[in-house]
């Protein structure tokens, strides 16, 4: 492979619309029921017409798929179910020709138990130092080394036949790496260069605040400061080294950083660390005007001191889809709301999701759109015998897991499997074809048409800051440049502010020209 021209950092990421591609469920190019790179390449014209600036790919690397690809066995190879490295290089290049950059996912906290390092560690090699192996507690080492619990439920330790235990903050098939070891740091810097050399414009960092561990691996005590494995100070040296690599290529980072402390969060966005980090407070906020405004204000305030752009996202591959979430009586973020059979008003959820789409796209910063959100897809109920997400099994069946937002996309209403390809790896619900992209493309009132129009019109808001406007209770109204955004979260219609033109509306105005409940508009001042 010849050396490509490195990506240039012209600040595109500060206001980009970035589309999240969960490859396994996007489009199946070879008819085997699994989405693949051929399917993505065939749909690049669709993505270009949507108007997105970049694609973020969930892990596409060789993996046993015990956690949807977040158990990586080889970072330098594409999983055969998705294609080949040569196809990935073609996809990166073809997307770039259409003006679309590529962001790949890096999972630095852990690898697959099939990774060569871990297999060598199990065989007793020096690679054991690259992980966290410890003897157990108790008279015979029968108890885990500490009381940490897995993010997926159950203990964070698994015992091996030789009596030692190894740490995994996620599934047992995902052993945590020892980031105090220089070989771990060097390997990941080499992985970054590998993908930057192939024209990748950025990297999304999974579980970015979990890498560093207290070397003593102490028991978790509520309120312990510093935390034994979340947001430890030594982690920032890792990201400073990564930033130096990215700066050579003009590449950018977005971190998955879940932290309640806004000051600690902002430290990751200092000029010599990450460029951006996901803003989860907005995504997890209920459909409530006061709480959304507070989330927006807090987000902008915490980014301002480090001159980092905010990111806005309504949904991703780990979260109940927006239409379903907003169609529930309790629209706050709570994994318990994913319980089987929770009633949802999809008509209400769709109205709110349309309005929320206009709200997020009008805010200053970058916006991430999870695949299928532009089609208004609801969360799907997956039959118990078809659930693959390890969260379901690790919870003892009490959590349905995340597969409901990962159902393969519907592309063509009149084709088998709604045009996805072969019989999908996750079952598509009855009526899924009604959401098909080809049908929505012909309907000017569809969710797809709304997203296309909004992304096309987004430059009306310019690059400037946000100014809140006077508005009734339950209404959000703000100006940027010469454009206004008004969102009615109240129960009754409201009058629009003075304006010279209606640019876009998430739904029709009432007969008196007022903005109905659960509706948003963009106006020219």
PDB file of C-alpha atoms in Angstrom, residues 22 24-25 33-34 380 382-383 385-389 402-409 417 420 422-429 432:
ATOM      1  CA  UNK A  22     -22.775  -0.173  12.978  1.00  0.00           C
ATOM      2  CA  UNK A  24     -23.095  -5.529  11.041  1.00  0.00           C
ATOM      3  CA  UNK A  25     -26.542  -3.956  10.689  1.00  0.00           C
ATOM      4  CA  UNK A  33     -27.316 -11.716   6.484  1.00  0.00           C
ATOM      5  CA  UNK A  34     -24.477  -9.733   8.026  1.00  0.00           C
ATOM      6  CA  UNK A 380     -37.273  -3.435  18.272  1.00  0.00           C
ATOM      7  CA  UNK A 382     -35.949  -9.122  20.060  1.00  0.00           C
ATOM      8  CA  UNK A 383     -37.177 -12.674  20.762  1.00  0.00           C
ATOM      9  CA  UNK A 385     -33.764 -16.863  21.848  1.00  0.00           C
ATOM     10  CA  UNK A 386     -32.264 -14.388  19.377  1.00  0.00           C
ATOM     11  CA  UNK A 387     -30.688 -11.907  21.813  1.00  0.00           C
ATOM     12  CA  UNK A 388     -26.908 -11.815  21.423  1.00  0.00           C
ATOM     13  CA  UNK A 389     -25.922  -8.896  23.651  1.00  0.00           C
ATOM     14  CA  UNK A 402     -28.908  -3.389  23.395  1.00  0.00           C
ATOM     15  CA  UNK A 403     -29.841  -5.485  20.368  1.00  0.00           C
ATOM     16  CA  UNK A 404     -33.150  -3.649  19.977  1.00  0.00           C
ATOM     17  CA  UNK A 405     -31.362  -0.610  18.554  1.00  0.00           C
ATOM     18  CA  UNK A 406     -29.067  -2.736  16.377  1.00  0.00           C
ATOM     19  CA  UNK A 407     -31.627  -4.373  14.080  1.00  0.00           C
ATOM     20  CA  UNK A 408     -30.533  -4.278  10.406  1.00  0.00           C
ATOM     21  CA  UNK A 409     -31.743  -1.277   8.438  1.00  0.00           C
ATOM     22  CA  UNK A 417     -35.738  -8.433   4.289  1.00  0.00           C
ATOM     23  CA  UNK A 420     -30.989  -5.282   3.760  1.00  0.00           C
ATOM     24  CA  UNK A 422     -29.758 -11.892   3.191  1.00  0.00           C
ATOM     25  CA  UNK A 423     -31.817 -13.023   6.173  1.00  0.00           C
ATOM     26  CA  UNK A 424     -30.633 -10.593   8.867  1.00  0.00           C
ATOM     27  CA  UNK A 425     -28.542 -11.743  11.818  1.00  0.00           C
ATOM     28  CA  UNK A 426     -31.124 -10.062  14.067  1.00  0.00           C
ATOM     29  CA  UNK A 427     -34.795 -10.390  13.097  1.00  0.00           C
ATOM     30  CA  UNK A 428     -36.509  -7.357  11.634  1.00  0.00           C
ATOM     31  CA  UNK A 429     -39.924  -6.668  13.221  1.00  0.00           C
ATOM     32  CA  UNK A 432     -40.107  -2.798   9.268  1.00  0.00           C
TER      33      UNK A 432
END
